[in-house]
Short mmCIF file of C-alpha atoms in Angstrom, two decimals:
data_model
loop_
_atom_site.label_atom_id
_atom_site.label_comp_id
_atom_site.label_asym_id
_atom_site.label_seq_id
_atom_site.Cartn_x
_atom_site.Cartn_y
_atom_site.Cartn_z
CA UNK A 1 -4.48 -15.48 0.74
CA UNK A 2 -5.29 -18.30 -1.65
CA UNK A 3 -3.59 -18.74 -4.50
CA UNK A 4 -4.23 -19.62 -8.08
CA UNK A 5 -2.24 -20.55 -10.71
CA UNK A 6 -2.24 -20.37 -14.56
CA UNK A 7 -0.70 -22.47 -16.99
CA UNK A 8 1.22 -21.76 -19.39
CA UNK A 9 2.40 -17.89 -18.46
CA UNK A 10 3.45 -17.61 -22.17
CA UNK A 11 2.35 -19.34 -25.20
CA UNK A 12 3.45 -18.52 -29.19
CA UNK A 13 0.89 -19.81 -31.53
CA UNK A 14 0.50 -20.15 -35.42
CA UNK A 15 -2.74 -18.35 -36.84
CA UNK A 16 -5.29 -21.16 -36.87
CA UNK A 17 -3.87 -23.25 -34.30
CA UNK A 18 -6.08 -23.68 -31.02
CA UNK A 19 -4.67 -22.65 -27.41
CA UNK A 20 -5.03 -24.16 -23.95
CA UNK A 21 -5.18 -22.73 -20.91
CA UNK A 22 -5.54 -23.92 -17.35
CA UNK A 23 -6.61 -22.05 -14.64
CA UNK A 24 -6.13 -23.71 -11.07
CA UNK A 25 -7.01 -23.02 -7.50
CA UNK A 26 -4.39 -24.58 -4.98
CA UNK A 27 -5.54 -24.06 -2.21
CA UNK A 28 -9.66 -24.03 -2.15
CA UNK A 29 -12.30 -25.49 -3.76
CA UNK A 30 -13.50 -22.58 -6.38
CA UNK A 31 -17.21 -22.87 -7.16
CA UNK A 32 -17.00 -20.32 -9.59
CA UNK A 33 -14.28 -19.18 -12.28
CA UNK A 34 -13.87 -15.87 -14.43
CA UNK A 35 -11.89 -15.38 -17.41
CA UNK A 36 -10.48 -11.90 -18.47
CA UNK A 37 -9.02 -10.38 -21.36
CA UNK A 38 -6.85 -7.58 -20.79
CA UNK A 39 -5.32 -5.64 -23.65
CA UNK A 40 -1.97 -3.36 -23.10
CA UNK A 41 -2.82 -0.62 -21.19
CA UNK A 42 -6.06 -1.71 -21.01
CA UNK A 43 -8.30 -2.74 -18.13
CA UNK A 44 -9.53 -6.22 -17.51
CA UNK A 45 -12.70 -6.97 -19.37
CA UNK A 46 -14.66 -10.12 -18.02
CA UNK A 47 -15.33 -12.74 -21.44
CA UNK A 48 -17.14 -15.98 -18.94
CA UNK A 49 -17.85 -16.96 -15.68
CA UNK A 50 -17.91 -20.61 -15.46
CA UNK A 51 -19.82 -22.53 -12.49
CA UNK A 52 -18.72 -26.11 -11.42
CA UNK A 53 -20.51 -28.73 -13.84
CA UNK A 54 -22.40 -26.33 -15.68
CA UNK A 55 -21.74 -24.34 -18.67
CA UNK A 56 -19.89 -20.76 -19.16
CA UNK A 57 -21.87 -18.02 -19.12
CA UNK A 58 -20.40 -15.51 -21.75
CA UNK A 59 -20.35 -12.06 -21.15
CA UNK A 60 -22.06 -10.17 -24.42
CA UNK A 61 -19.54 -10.19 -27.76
CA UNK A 62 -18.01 -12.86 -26.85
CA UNK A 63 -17.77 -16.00 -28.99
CA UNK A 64 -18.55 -19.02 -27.25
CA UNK A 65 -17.68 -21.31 -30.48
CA UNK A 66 -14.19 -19.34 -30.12
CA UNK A 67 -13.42 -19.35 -26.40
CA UNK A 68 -14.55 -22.87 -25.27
CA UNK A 69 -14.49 -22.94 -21.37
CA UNK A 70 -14.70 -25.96 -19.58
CA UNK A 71 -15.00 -26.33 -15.47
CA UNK A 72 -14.47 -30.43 -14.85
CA UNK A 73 -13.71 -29.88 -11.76
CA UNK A 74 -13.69 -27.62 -8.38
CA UNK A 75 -9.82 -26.63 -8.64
CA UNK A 76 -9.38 -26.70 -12.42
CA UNK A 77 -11.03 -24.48 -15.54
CA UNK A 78 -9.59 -24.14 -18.58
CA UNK A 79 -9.79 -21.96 -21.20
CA UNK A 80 -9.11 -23.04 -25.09
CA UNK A 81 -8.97 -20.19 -27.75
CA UNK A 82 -9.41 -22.08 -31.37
CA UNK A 83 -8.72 -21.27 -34.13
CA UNK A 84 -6.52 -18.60 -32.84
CA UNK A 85 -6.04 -15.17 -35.23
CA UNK A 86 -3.39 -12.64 -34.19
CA UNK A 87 -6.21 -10.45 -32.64
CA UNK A 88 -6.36 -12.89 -30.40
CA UNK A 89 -3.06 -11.76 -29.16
CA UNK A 90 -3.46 -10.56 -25.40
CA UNK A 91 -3.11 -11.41 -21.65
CA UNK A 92 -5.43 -13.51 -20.20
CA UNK A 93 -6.76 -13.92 -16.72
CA UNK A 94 -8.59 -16.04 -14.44
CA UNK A 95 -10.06 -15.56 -11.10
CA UNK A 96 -11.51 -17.88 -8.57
CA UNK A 97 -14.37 -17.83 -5.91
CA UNK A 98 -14.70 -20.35 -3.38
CA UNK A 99 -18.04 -19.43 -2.60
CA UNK A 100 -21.56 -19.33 -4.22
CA UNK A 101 -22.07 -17.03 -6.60
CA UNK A 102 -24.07 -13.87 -4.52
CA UNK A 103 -22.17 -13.80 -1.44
CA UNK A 104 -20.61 -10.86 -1.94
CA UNK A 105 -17.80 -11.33 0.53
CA UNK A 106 -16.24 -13.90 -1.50
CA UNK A 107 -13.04 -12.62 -2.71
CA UNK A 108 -12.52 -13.38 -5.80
CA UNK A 109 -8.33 -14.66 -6.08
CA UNK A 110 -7.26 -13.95 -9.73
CA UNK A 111 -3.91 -16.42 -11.17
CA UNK A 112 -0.75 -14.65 -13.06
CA UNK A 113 -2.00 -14.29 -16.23
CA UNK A 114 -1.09 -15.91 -19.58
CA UNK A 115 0.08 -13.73 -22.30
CA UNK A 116 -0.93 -15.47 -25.63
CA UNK A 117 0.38 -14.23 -29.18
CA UNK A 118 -0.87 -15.06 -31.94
CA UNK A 119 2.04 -15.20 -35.12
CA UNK B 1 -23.26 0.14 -20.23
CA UNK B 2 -22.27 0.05 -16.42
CA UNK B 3 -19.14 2.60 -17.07
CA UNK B 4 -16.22 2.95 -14.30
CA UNK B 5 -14.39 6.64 -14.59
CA UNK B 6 -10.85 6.70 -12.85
CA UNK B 7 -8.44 9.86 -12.56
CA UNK B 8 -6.04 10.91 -12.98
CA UNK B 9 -5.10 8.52 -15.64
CA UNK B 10 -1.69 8.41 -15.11
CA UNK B 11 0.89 9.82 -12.01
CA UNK B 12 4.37 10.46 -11.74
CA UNK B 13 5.25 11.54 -8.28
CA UNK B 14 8.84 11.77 -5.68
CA UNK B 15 9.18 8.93 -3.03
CA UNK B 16 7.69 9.60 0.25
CA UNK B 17 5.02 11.93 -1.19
CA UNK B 18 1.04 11.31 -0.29
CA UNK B 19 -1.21 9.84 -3.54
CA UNK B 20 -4.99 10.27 -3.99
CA UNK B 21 -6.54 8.88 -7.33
CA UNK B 22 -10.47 8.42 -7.08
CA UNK B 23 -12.85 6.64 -9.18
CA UNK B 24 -16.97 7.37 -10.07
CA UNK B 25 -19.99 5.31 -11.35
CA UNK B 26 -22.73 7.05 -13.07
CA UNK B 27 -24.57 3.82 -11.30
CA UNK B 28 -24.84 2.87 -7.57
CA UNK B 29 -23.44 -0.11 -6.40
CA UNK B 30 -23.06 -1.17 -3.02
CA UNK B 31 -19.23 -3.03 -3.20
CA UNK B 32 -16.16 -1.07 -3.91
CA UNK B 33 -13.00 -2.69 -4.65
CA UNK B 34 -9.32 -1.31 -5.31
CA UNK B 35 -6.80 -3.47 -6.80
CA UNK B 36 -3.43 -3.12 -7.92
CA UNK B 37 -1.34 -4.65 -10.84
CA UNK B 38 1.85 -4.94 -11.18
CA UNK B 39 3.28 -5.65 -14.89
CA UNK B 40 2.71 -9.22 -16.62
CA UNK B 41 1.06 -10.28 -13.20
CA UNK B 42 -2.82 -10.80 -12.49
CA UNK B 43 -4.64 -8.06 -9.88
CA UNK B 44 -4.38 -8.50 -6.04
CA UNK B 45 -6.84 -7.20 -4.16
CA UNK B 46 -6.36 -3.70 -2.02
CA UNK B 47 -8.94 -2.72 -0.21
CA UNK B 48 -13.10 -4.10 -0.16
CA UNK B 49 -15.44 -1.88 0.82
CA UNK B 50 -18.80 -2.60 1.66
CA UNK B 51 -21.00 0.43 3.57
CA UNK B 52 -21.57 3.78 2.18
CA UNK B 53 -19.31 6.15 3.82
CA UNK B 54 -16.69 3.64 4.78
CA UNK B 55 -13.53 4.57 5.37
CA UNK B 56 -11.30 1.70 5.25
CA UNK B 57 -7.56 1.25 5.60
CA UNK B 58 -4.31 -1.49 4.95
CA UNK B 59 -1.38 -0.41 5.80
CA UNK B 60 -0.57 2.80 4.30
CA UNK B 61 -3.72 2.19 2.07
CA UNK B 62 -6.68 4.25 2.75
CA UNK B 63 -9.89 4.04 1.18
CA UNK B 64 -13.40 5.56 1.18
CA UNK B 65 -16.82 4.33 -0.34
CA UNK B 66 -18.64 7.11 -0.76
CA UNK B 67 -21.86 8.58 0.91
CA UNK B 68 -24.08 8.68 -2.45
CA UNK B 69 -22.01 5.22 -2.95
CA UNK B 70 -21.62 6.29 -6.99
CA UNK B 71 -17.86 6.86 -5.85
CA UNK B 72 -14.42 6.05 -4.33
CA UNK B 73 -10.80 7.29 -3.97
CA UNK B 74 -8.04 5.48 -2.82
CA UNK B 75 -4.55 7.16 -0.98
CA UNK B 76 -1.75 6.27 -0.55
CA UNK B 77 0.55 8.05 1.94
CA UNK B 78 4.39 7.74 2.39
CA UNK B 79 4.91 6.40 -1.54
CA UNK B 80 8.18 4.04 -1.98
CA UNK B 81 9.24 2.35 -5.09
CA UNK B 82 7.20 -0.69 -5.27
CA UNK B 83 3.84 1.31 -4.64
CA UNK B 84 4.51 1.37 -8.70
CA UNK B 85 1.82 -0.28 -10.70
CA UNK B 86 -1.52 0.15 -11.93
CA UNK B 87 -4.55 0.53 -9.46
CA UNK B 88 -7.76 -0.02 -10.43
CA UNK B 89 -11.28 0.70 -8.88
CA UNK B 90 -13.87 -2.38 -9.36
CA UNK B 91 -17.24 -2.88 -8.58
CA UNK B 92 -19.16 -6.03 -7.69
CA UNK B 93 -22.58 -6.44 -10.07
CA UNK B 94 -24.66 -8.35 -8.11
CA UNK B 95 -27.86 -8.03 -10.29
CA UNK B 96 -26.66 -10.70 -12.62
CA UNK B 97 -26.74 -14.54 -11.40
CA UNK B 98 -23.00 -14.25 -10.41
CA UNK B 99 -20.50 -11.57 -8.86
CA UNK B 100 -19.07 -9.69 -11.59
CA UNK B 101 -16.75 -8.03 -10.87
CA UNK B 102 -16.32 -4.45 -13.63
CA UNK B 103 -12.71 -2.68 -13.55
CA UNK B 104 -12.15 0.97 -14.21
CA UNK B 105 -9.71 1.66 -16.57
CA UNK B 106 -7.10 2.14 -14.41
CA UNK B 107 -4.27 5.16 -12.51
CA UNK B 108 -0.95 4.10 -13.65
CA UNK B 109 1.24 4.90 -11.01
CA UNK B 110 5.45 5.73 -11.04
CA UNK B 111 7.60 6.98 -7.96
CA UNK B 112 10.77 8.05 -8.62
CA UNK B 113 13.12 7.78 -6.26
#
């Protein structure tokens, strides 16, 4: 299957510092990117959904100003938590589609995870 | 909201024995999805299922959308050791402007050898 990656698979932040991370499709062009928050023992709650060019959409209660999402390009989104607090603290996830958005059969390939804490 | 109910939440069971866990919707949607996660690792994909009534299977994976398509239940038959993880039951929105995809909250599986 294709494969994404994530980078970086850990971070360790000070409160108030700001957080980067990638999200990358190897092998295939993804038209389409999701980010996910997932806290332990938790399920996988879906925060954006970024489209090629265009901005994030943002999934209700979720700060936009806080979780800036760019998608430059059709292999690379990334996600950038500012300003980061310690409930920021959590894994985060991104999945890629390679096709448009509505074709149903388009498997969506989600990367590794990054688990982010916030000191 | 659009609410996914999984059970049982968590299973402890002897390698080689049969598992069932099933998930329901209170809403109808017309994709089913079962993925599994292993710890500190992102979900892989199981078994899509796309037809009412579908039975579906990978490996010794078994899956069923079901008939009034507000539910699912996965199996797994044979169990070994690395069948360990957490499944969960998705389903694909497709009345927004993109897939979304909305997880249950999971069936925390452990085999013990």
């Amino acid at each position: 299957g294709a494969v994404v990656s994530q980078h970086p698979s850990r971070v360790i932040c000070k409160s108030g510092t700001s957080v980067k991370i990638e999200c990358r499709s190897l092998d295939f062009q993804a038209t389409t990117m999701f980010w996910y928050r997932q806290f332990p023992k938790k399920s996988l709650m879906l925060m954006a959904t970024s489209n090629e060019g265009s901005k994030a959409t943002y999934e209700q209660g979720v700060e936009k100003d806080k979780f800036l999402i760019n998608h430059a390009s059709l292999t690379l989104s990334t996600l950038t938590v500012t300003s980061a607090h310690p409930e920021d603290s959590s894994f985060y996830i991104c999945s890629a589609q390679s096709g448009l958005a509505g074709s149903i059969r388009d498997e969506q390939f989600f990367g590794p995870g990054t688990r982010l804490t916030v000191l | 909201g659009q609410q996914l109910n999984q059970s049982p939440q968590s299973m402890f069971i002897q390698e080689g024995e049969d598992v069932s866990m099933n998930c329901t919707s209170s809403s109808i949607f017309n994709t089913w999805l079962w993925y599994k996660q292993d710890p500190g690792e992102g979900p892989v994909l199981l078994i899509a299922l796309y037809k009412a009534g579908e039975l579906t299977s990978n490996g010794r994976l078994t899956a069923q959308f079901g008939i009034t398509r507000k539910d699912s239940f996965l199996n797994i038959s044979a169990s070994i050791p690395s069948d360990v993880g957490i499944y969960f039951c998705a389903v694909l929105d497709l009345k927004t402007s993109y897939d979304k995809v909305i997880f249950g909250p999971g069936t925390s599986l452990s085999v013990i050898p």
